[in-house]
């Protein structure tokens, strides 16, 4: 509801670049309103000034922090307000078409915002390559600890194989690993991160796998973009506030106790429900108390952490689809790489590095054919994960058109377009059993909608119609079929999906011909005209 009885006002839209996060931007806007002299009034009432955030990159936000300002981006009433759409499309016409048509639809792609105004596309499975810089890493025996150069070389190899995140870890969290001091962890990671940042392309994100706030802080200052914390903030009380103020994405992994005690804590009634409940609670604390907003969170169920063999399997079986619906659509990470439960399934005494094919199986089962895009796989073997997920994604993207019930056949007779009725009344035999000559056909086609054309040999009259989607195409085809039926003259109708430059379109094709003549008659042009009239009317 809008107040009509108020003085005229001006509307404008501006596009700006800012370092401010959406919530900060909103606070600044409210401050400006106050400075200009806006006073509290009723909802949508007359006001001196009103500053709203309409869009912010491709980001979608729906936050209402307790006691804070609620913020929804894109602006929820954008599409119903012509006075907003107009200035917005003056600014950039493409705002009003592709962007608006894609709000909340599959065309908008999710991104993970990274420092320095960079974003990571999350529209396909994302591969995070593990770069352990621990001498006791269980799977690579600390091979990459003997020098920054070797670490960079290994990271570059992983990038070449398809990794877009490199996860640097200086502390092993496997049970019974030798504890690492803060100094030692910093010494192992910070120099390497600096070297990685200067050697890797900016589209590649570096993450620091740590439970310590100080390591996270120094790593981010050295060039890390993401903090990956297997304790989800339980190990270091300062971790969440540190990550919140660093404004980097935060991977929160589910676990219980510590790596030493977690084995005895793997007791659940319903593991999926409880793990998601505990993760959702951490996610809420991060969001509400530490300004780690939803768009900077990634959640991980913690395969192998306070979980039995059956628990790991149950979580993978729940898959991305169920987990993300329980976790409020926050991106999901899977970390099953080379873990013990895979060895157990494969039997024998498989060494960790012999579990890579098994890892691929576990991860793809977790991602799930119907799971959301942008799930992250944390892996040792990048090539395997990357190739497999590219193929898997292609299969996931392939959506058969949803079966849609055919619309009921209209009972009404079609409207008679008297005003445009052709003067010749049609009976194919009036033409002496001969089709229309190419030149007659050419002059008649000019009387129809410009989308009609003649086949090369002038024996057919063809028009293609673009439909929004398959079900609209079916409706259109049904309309054409009804017009034809009512006129007792029958075209060849077809419907197909075509891949355009960016997306699939639906095309309905109508081909007219008088078969008894082996070519065109007036009857074809008459039906063409009826079709034009009916389509236009609809
Ligand atoms: C045993 C070793 O600590 C594991 O590889 C850890 C390390 N860091 C991790 N990080 C995340 N996000 N998920 C994991 O499953 C994970 N596993």
XYZ file of C-alpha atoms and ligand atoms in Angstrom:
555
model
C 0.000 0.000 0.000
C 1.281 3.402 -0.905
C 0.147 6.819 0.258
C -1.280 8.690 -2.735
C -2.031 11.978 -1.051
C 1.439 13.452 -0.656
C 3.632 15.976 -2.473
C 5.445 14.824 -5.628
C 8.823 13.286 -5.146
C 11.813 12.390 -7.260
C 13.170 8.892 -7.743
C 16.689 8.083 -8.809
C 18.997 5.088 -8.922
C 22.767 5.240 -8.608
C 25.401 2.631 -9.255
C 28.377 2.760 -6.965
C 31.480 0.883 -6.009
C 32.086 0.387 -2.328
C 34.367 -1.353 0.126
C 31.436 -1.572 2.530
C 29.706 -4.868 3.147
C 25.940 -4.759 2.490
C 25.031 -4.405 6.164
C 27.564 -1.595 6.667
C 26.317 0.099 3.547
C 22.784 -0.017 4.891
C 23.903 1.508 8.192
C 25.689 4.302 6.320
C 22.584 4.983 4.238
C 20.441 5.218 7.347
C 22.967 7.669 8.814
C 22.697 9.860 5.711
C 18.900 9.794 5.947
C 19.164 10.967 9.527
C 21.622 13.729 8.671
C 19.329 14.997 5.921
C 16.551 15.158 8.487
C 14.328 12.150 7.927
C 11.960 11.570 10.779
C 10.233 8.384 11.823
C 6.870 8.009 10.143
C 4.599 5.069 9.395
C 5.548 2.349 6.888
C 5.696 3.654 3.306
C 4.477 7.033 4.561
C 5.691 10.366 3.134
C 9.338 11.014 3.952
C 11.969 13.568 3.205
C 14.429 11.022 1.880
C 14.535 7.240 1.474
C 17.720 5.389 0.601
C 17.446 1.695 -0.231
C 19.878 -0.922 -1.480
C 18.334 -2.422 -4.605
C 21.055 -4.805 -5.725
C 24.535 -5.667 -4.514
C 26.554 -7.620 -7.087
C 24.858 -10.987 -7.540
C 24.438 -11.369 -3.825
C 21.194 -12.500 -2.254
C 20.707 -11.641 1.391
C 17.856 -12.105 3.781
C 19.008 -11.130 7.249
C 17.190 -9.726 10.211
C 19.680 -9.544 13.074
C 17.956 -9.114 16.453
C 17.907 -5.431 17.336
C 19.544 -4.583 13.990
C 18.276 -3.437 10.637
C 16.613 -6.089 8.500
C 18.242 -6.371 5.100
C 16.954 -8.113 1.997
C 18.904 -7.897 -1.269
C 17.739 -7.784 -4.045
C 15.131 -5.373 -2.699
C 12.027 -7.540 -2.250
C 9.637 -5.052 -3.878
C 11.918 -4.132 -6.743
C 9.811 -5.769 -9.381
C 6.498 -4.329 -8.304
C 7.746 -0.733 -8.273
C 7.802 0.833 -11.645
C 9.237 3.998 -10.112
C 12.285 1.946 -9.145
C 12.589 -0.131 -12.289
C 12.577 2.888 -14.580
C 15.565 4.751 -13.156
C 17.313 1.412 -12.713
C 16.958 0.556 -16.372
C 17.955 4.094 -17.378
C 21.163 3.390 -15.574
C 21.747 0.045 -17.168
C 19.105 -1.549 -19.392
C 20.442 -4.998 -18.684
C 19.475 -4.598 -15.027
C 15.858 -4.637 -15.978
C 16.008 -7.698 -18.175
C 18.426 -10.536 -17.514
C 19.088 -9.663 -13.941
C 15.513 -9.124 -12.969
C 14.278 -12.136 -14.826
C 16.888 -14.144 -13.044
C 16.266 -12.991 -9.497
C 15.698 -16.047 -7.341
C 15.862 -18.293 -10.362
C 18.378 -20.747 -11.633
C 20.047 -18.129 -13.829
C 21.500 -16.165 -10.926
C 24.742 -17.844 -9.927
C 25.960 -18.141 -6.402
C 29.360 -16.662 -5.647
C 31.642 -16.769 -2.654
C 32.920 -13.250 -1.966
C 36.691 -13.135 -1.472
C 38.903 -10.293 -0.200
C 39.868 -7.589 -2.678
C 36.455 -7.540 -4.398
C 37.105 -10.942 -5.921
C 34.389 -13.562 -6.194
C 34.493 -17.273 -6.667
C 31.769 -18.685 -8.945
C 29.871 -21.431 -7.187
C 27.782 -22.691 -10.092
C 29.680 -25.935 -10.397
C 31.433 -28.315 -8.044
C 34.442 -26.531 -6.566
C 37.720 -28.344 -5.989
C 39.890 -27.509 -2.985
C 43.347 -29.078 -3.174
C 44.999 -30.026 0.117
C 48.491 -28.691 0.696
C 49.662 -30.189 3.949
C 52.779 -28.590 5.297
C 53.049 -30.855 8.317
C 55.896 -33.303 8.658
C 53.424 -35.846 10.076
C 50.634 -35.468 7.537
C 49.093 -38.908 7.289
C 48.782 -39.044 3.545
C 51.787 -37.398 1.968
C 54.301 -37.902 4.728
C 55.200 -34.234 4.848
C 56.683 -34.206 1.375
C 55.857 -30.521 0.909
C 57.335 -29.305 4.125
C 60.881 -29.050 2.878
C 60.636 -25.753 1.217
C 58.452 -22.973 0.027
C 59.357 -23.695 -3.591
C 58.135 -27.261 -3.391
C 54.851 -26.084 -1.865
C 54.336 -23.541 -4.640
C 55.185 -26.155 -7.250
C 52.652 -28.568 -5.789
C 49.982 -25.821 -5.593
C 50.554 -24.859 -9.224
C 50.237 -28.488 -10.228
C 46.918 -28.721 -8.388
C 45.680 -25.526 -10.047
C 46.622 -26.977 -13.433
C 44.566 -30.024 -12.577
C 41.465 -28.040 -11.680
C 41.760 -26.828 -8.074
C 40.386 -23.344 -7.429
C 41.143 -23.302 -3.706
C 44.443 -24.341 -2.136
C 44.016 -25.341 1.511
C 47.205 -24.849 3.509
C 47.386 -26.754 6.776
C 50.237 -26.613 9.269
C 48.707 -28.723 12.002
C 47.492 -32.266 11.595
C 44.148 -32.894 13.265
C 44.367 -36.653 13.033
C 44.080 -38.382 16.406
C 47.453 -38.811 18.166
C 49.222 -36.297 15.957
C 52.029 -34.469 17.747
C 50.635 -31.157 19.021
C 51.983 -28.137 17.191
C 52.730 -24.841 18.926
C 51.391 -21.591 17.553
C 54.908 -20.527 16.583
C 55.545 -23.733 14.743
C 52.191 -23.502 12.927
C 52.932 -19.924 11.861
C 56.428 -20.845 10.733
C 55.053 -23.654 8.581
C 52.263 -21.690 6.942
C 52.775 -17.916 6.712
C 55.804 -17.874 4.388
C 54.213 -20.430 2.123
C 50.989 -18.432 1.920
C 52.914 -15.290 0.942
C 54.712 -17.214 -1.784
C 51.480 -18.807 -2.983
C 49.715 -15.455 -3.154
C 52.384 -14.029 -5.378
C 52.554 -17.106 -7.622
C 48.901 -18.080 -8.044
C 46.401 -16.276 -10.274
C 43.949 -14.079 -8.391
C 40.980 -16.291 -9.289
C 42.550 -18.979 -7.089
C 41.676 -18.729 -3.409
C 44.036 -19.727 -0.640
C 42.571 -21.124 2.531
C 44.220 -21.687 5.880
C 43.279 -24.873 7.696
C 43.620 -23.889 11.331
C 41.828 -23.908 14.651
C 43.733 -20.871 15.968
C 42.563 -17.260 15.631
C 46.119 -15.925 15.540
C 47.116 -18.288 12.728
C 43.971 -17.314 10.835
C 44.779 -13.620 11.294
C 48.404 -13.873 10.197
C 47.526 -16.151 7.301
C 44.910 -13.720 5.990
C 47.373 -10.831 6.330
C 49.853 -12.927 4.338
C 47.299 -13.426 1.547
C 44.905 -16.204 2.558
C 41.280 -15.701 1.472
C 39.374 -18.310 3.466
C 39.630 -19.728 6.983
C 38.946 -23.471 7.314
C 38.369 -24.450 10.931
C 37.711 -28.099 11.848
C 36.549 -26.986 15.293
C 34.019 -24.413 13.991
C 35.217 -21.973 16.621
C 35.160 -24.387 19.590
C 38.964 -24.642 19.918
C 39.793 -20.938 20.167
C 37.295 -18.530 21.735
C 38.637 -15.689 19.587
C 38.307 -17.499 16.282
C 34.837 -16.343 15.200
C 35.324 -12.697 16.147
C 38.692 -12.727 14.352
C 37.210 -14.195 11.177
C 34.263 -11.782 11.456
C 36.579 -8.799 11.517
C 38.831 -10.214 8.778
C 35.680 -10.473 6.617
C 36.756 -13.647 4.879
C 34.696 -16.766 4.185
C 34.710 -19.228 7.068
C 34.471 -23.010 6.715
C 32.907 -24.439 9.862
C 33.340 -28.165 10.223
C 31.288 -30.292 12.585
C 33.128 -32.215 15.250
C 32.813 -32.933 18.928
C 35.478 -32.757 21.620
C 39.061 -32.689 20.373
C 40.820 -35.019 17.930
C 41.957 -36.981 21.008
C 38.534 -37.289 22.655
C 36.185 -37.287 19.682
C 36.265 -41.076 19.216
C 34.182 -41.526 22.368
C 31.695 -38.856 21.381
C 30.305 -40.484 18.261
C 26.865 -41.191 19.691
C 23.809 -39.955 17.853
C 20.124 -40.800 17.696
C 19.753 -39.461 14.181
C 23.205 -38.465 12.980
C 22.007 -36.300 10.078
C 19.570 -34.374 12.227
C 21.997 -33.886 15.103
C 25.037 -32.958 13.033
C 22.955 -30.451 11.074
C 21.434 -29.106 14.278
C 24.872 -28.533 15.806
C 26.247 -27.026 12.598
C 23.223 -24.756 12.232
C 23.783 -23.547 15.787
C 27.423 -22.637 14.999
C 26.273 -20.960 11.806
C 23.771 -18.863 13.774
C 26.351 -17.773 16.357
C 28.795 -16.859 13.581
C 26.105 -14.830 11.832
C 24.421 -13.160 14.731
C 27.301 -12.569 17.149
C 30.305 -12.205 14.863
C 29.064 -10.744 11.567
C 30.115 -13.811 9.603
C 27.095 -13.579 7.346
C 25.539 -16.411 5.437
C 27.290 -15.486 2.195
C 30.653 -15.919 3.877
C 29.886 -19.272 5.451
C 30.626 -22.797 4.269
C 29.522 -25.791 6.335
C 31.122 -29.232 6.508
C 29.643 -32.258 8.306
C 33.136 -33.413 9.298
C 33.493 -36.869 7.783
C 35.557 -38.974 10.190
C 35.358 -36.473 13.044
C 33.368 -37.889 15.993
C 31.643 -40.207 13.529
C 31.575 -43.984 13.193
C 31.760 -45.751 9.856
C 27.939 -45.834 9.688
C 27.674 -42.148 10.579
C 30.005 -41.198 7.712
C 27.945 -43.261 5.297
C 24.653 -41.829 6.595
C 25.888 -38.258 6.086
C 27.097 -38.984 2.562
C 23.817 -40.684 1.822
C 21.835 -37.666 3.049
C 23.846 -35.758 0.450
C 24.044 -32.126 -0.535
C 20.350 -31.826 -1.194
C 19.136 -32.789 2.274
C 22.023 -31.160 4.115
C 21.654 -27.836 2.391
C 17.932 -27.768 2.998
C 18.585 -28.428 6.696
C 21.427 -25.885 6.793
C 19.591 -22.970 5.212
C 21.205 -23.254 1.807
C 24.726 -22.393 2.988
C 27.383 -23.933 0.670
C 28.615 -27.369 1.702
C 32.109 -28.801 1.822
C 32.933 -32.515 1.725
C 36.173 -33.755 3.249
C 36.191 -37.512 2.783
C 39.527 -37.630 0.963
C 41.534 -40.776 1.730
C 39.803 -41.199 5.091
C 39.723 -44.461 7.038
C 36.122 -45.403 6.249
C 37.052 -45.620 2.556
C 39.899 -47.994 3.415
C 37.470 -50.043 5.453
C 35.081 -50.376 2.517
C 37.875 -51.224 0.079
C 39.268 -53.829 2.472
C 42.749 -55.203 2.605
C 45.206 -52.754 3.988
C 44.835 -49.931 1.505
C 47.216 -47.103 2.185
C 45.689 -43.582 2.261
C 47.080 -42.746 -1.204
C 45.414 -45.892 -2.576
C 41.977 -44.534 -1.669
C 41.637 -41.890 -4.392
C 39.108 -43.718 -6.582
C 37.162 -44.562 -3.432
C 37.280 -40.884 -2.483
C 35.758 -39.908 -5.822
C 32.912 -42.353 -5.229
C 32.257 -41.032 -1.739
C 32.331 -37.400 -2.810
C 30.049 -37.761 -5.808
C 27.589 -39.773 -3.742
C 27.646 -36.880 -1.273
C 27.192 -34.163 -3.895
C 24.226 -36.084 -5.335
C 22.612 -35.762 -8.734
C 19.955 -33.463 -7.290
C 22.262 -31.650 -4.874
C 22.854 -27.896 -5.066
C 25.595 -26.339 -7.198
C 28.807 -25.078 -5.671
C 29.537 -27.878 -3.216
C 33.234 -27.930 -2.383
C 35.352 -31.095 -2.447
C 38.465 -30.997 -0.255
C 40.838 -33.485 -1.871
C 44.389 -34.746 -2.091
C 44.011 -35.990 -5.668
C 42.803 -32.964 -7.600
C 42.858 -34.458 -11.089
C 40.537 -37.291 -10.125
C 38.078 -35.053 -8.298
C 38.106 -32.401 -10.988
C 37.578 -34.724 -13.974
C 34.932 -36.744 -12.165
C 32.990 -33.720 -10.988
C 33.076 -32.062 -14.395
C 31.432 -35.116 -15.883
C 29.097 -35.446 -12.906
C 28.087 -31.763 -13.168
C 27.280 -32.185 -16.839
C 24.923 -35.005 -15.939
C 23.454 -32.958 -13.073
C 22.812 -29.993 -15.344
C 20.915 -32.057 -17.868
C 17.314 -31.472 -16.971
C 14.599 -33.095 -18.981
C 11.735 -30.669 -19.408
C 9.306 -31.176 -16.573
C 6.268 -33.090 -17.776
C 3.439 -30.625 -17.872
C -0.208 -31.530 -18.235
C -1.617 -30.496 -21.595
C -3.953 -27.537 -21.286
C -7.617 -28.400 -21.725
C -8.843 -28.065 -25.290
C -10.732 -24.783 -25.564
C -14.386 -25.289 -26.362
C -14.928 -21.836 -27.820
C -14.836 -21.364 -31.575
C -11.976 -19.237 -32.758
C -12.561 -15.538 -33.363
C -13.298 -14.839 -36.985
C -10.842 -12.162 -38.123
C -13.310 -10.606 -40.557
C -11.359 -7.403 -40.846
C -8.389 -9.207 -42.360
C -10.183 -11.970 -44.197
C -8.631 -12.716 -47.560
C -10.868 -11.974 -50.505
C -10.362 -15.332 -52.194
C -12.454 -18.164 -50.805
C -10.455 -21.273 -50.884
C -10.967 -24.550 -52.489
C -7.780 -26.189 -53.721
C -9.520 -27.426 -56.862
C -10.524 -23.887 -57.789
C -6.920 -23.473 -58.698
C -7.377 -26.124 -61.340
C -5.503 -28.710 -59.315
C -2.294 -26.675 -59.473
C -0.334 -25.132 -56.610
C 0.189 -21.369 -56.472
C 3.062 -20.108 -58.581
C 6.177 -18.952 -56.707
C 5.452 -15.322 -57.585
C 1.812 -15.530 -56.361
C 3.024 -17.245 -53.203
C 5.644 -14.513 -52.723
C 3.093 -11.714 -52.991
C 0.705 -13.512 -50.605
C 3.372 -14.163 -47.990
C 3.868 -10.407 -47.753
C 0.316 -10.102 -46.371
C 1.139 -12.294 -43.370
C 3.163 -11.764 -40.210
C 6.816 -11.139 -41.203
C 7.949 -14.336 -39.465
C 6.317 -16.438 -42.192
C 8.567 -17.486 -45.038
C 8.390 -19.709 -48.075
C 10.451 -22.837 -48.505
C 13.062 -22.578 -51.208
C 10.878 -24.383 -53.747
C 7.807 -22.298 -52.749
C 5.842 -25.419 -51.819
C 5.636 -24.685 -48.088
C 4.776 -21.777 -45.829
C 6.750 -21.841 -42.574
C 6.689 -19.871 -39.332
C 8.633 -20.450 -36.123
C 7.405 -19.235 -32.749
C 9.654 -18.705 -29.713
C 8.152 -19.866 -26.426
C 9.283 -19.007 -22.890
C 9.614 -22.646 -21.934
C 8.481 -26.103 -22.900
C 5.051 -25.895 -21.312
C 4.323 -22.557 -22.985
C 5.466 -24.149 -26.244
C 3.020 -26.985 -25.744
C 0.225 -24.523 -25.072
C 1.076 -22.618 -28.219
C 1.200 -25.777 -30.285
C -2.202 -26.716 -28.920
C -3.576 -23.322 -29.945
C -2.223 -23.763 -33.475
C -3.644 -27.277 -33.652
C -7.073 -25.971 -32.583
C -7.108 -23.184 -35.153
C -6.192 -25.767 -37.789
C -8.837 -28.227 -36.593
C -11.543 -25.559 -36.597
C -10.623 -24.712 -40.182
C -10.275 -28.289 -41.344
C -6.832 -27.629 -42.810
C -3.854 -29.344 -41.236
C -0.311 -28.085 -40.897
C 2.728 -30.045 -39.780
C 3.507 -28.901 -36.235
C 6.727 -29.457 -34.350
C 8.241 -28.443 -31.065
C 11.904 -28.516 -30.182
C 14.409 -27.210 -27.694
C 17.391 -25.357 -29.106
C 20.554 -24.246 -27.402
C 20.981 -20.549 -28.026
C 24.064 -18.526 -27.143
C 23.520 -18.861 -23.430
C 20.404 -20.848 -22.706
C 17.892 -23.273 -24.015
C 14.888 -21.930 -25.889
C 11.728 -23.634 -27.019
C 10.705 -23.281 -30.647
C 7.350 -24.276 -32.151
C 7.402 -24.740 -35.896
C 4.341 -24.616 -38.130
C 4.579 -25.784 -41.742
C 1.648 -25.268 -44.127
C 1.167 -27.054 -47.446
C -1.773 -28.385 -49.424
C -0.668 -31.900 -50.002
C -3.250 -32.816 -52.641
C -1.647 -30.135 -54.807
C 1.926 -30.853 -53.789
C 2.355 -27.143 -52.997
C 0.621 -24.070 -51.642
C -2.976 -23.013 -52.045
C -4.951 -19.966 -50.864
C -6.113 -22.183 -48.063
C -2.591 -22.230 -46.587
C -2.418 -18.433 -46.588
C -5.891 -18.219 -45.093
C -4.903 -20.526 -42.233
C -1.677 -18.538 -41.820
C -3.772 -15.441 -41.336
C -6.071 -17.131 -38.818
C -3.024 -18.354 -36.921
C -1.522 -14.852 -36.877
C -4.764 -13.416 -35.564
C -5.196 -16.013 -32.850
C -1.563 -15.801 -31.685
C -1.717 -12.028 -31.580
C -4.992 -12.166 -29.643
C -3.452 -14.452 -27.026
C 43.047 -35.835 9.065
C 43.000 -34.404 8.645
O 43.188 -33.578 9.694
C 41.764 -34.111 7.817
O 42.149 -34.114 6.443
C 40.986 -32.837 8.102
C 41.705 -31.534 7.923
N 40.857 -30.421 7.602
C 39.584 -30.568 7.211
N 38.838 -29.513 6.892
C 37.584 -29.625 6.520
N 36.862 -28.516 6.220
N 37.013 -30.830 6.408
C 37.648 -31.962 6.692
O 37.040 -33.042 6.594
C 39.006 -31.870 7.125
N 39.737 -32.910 7.424
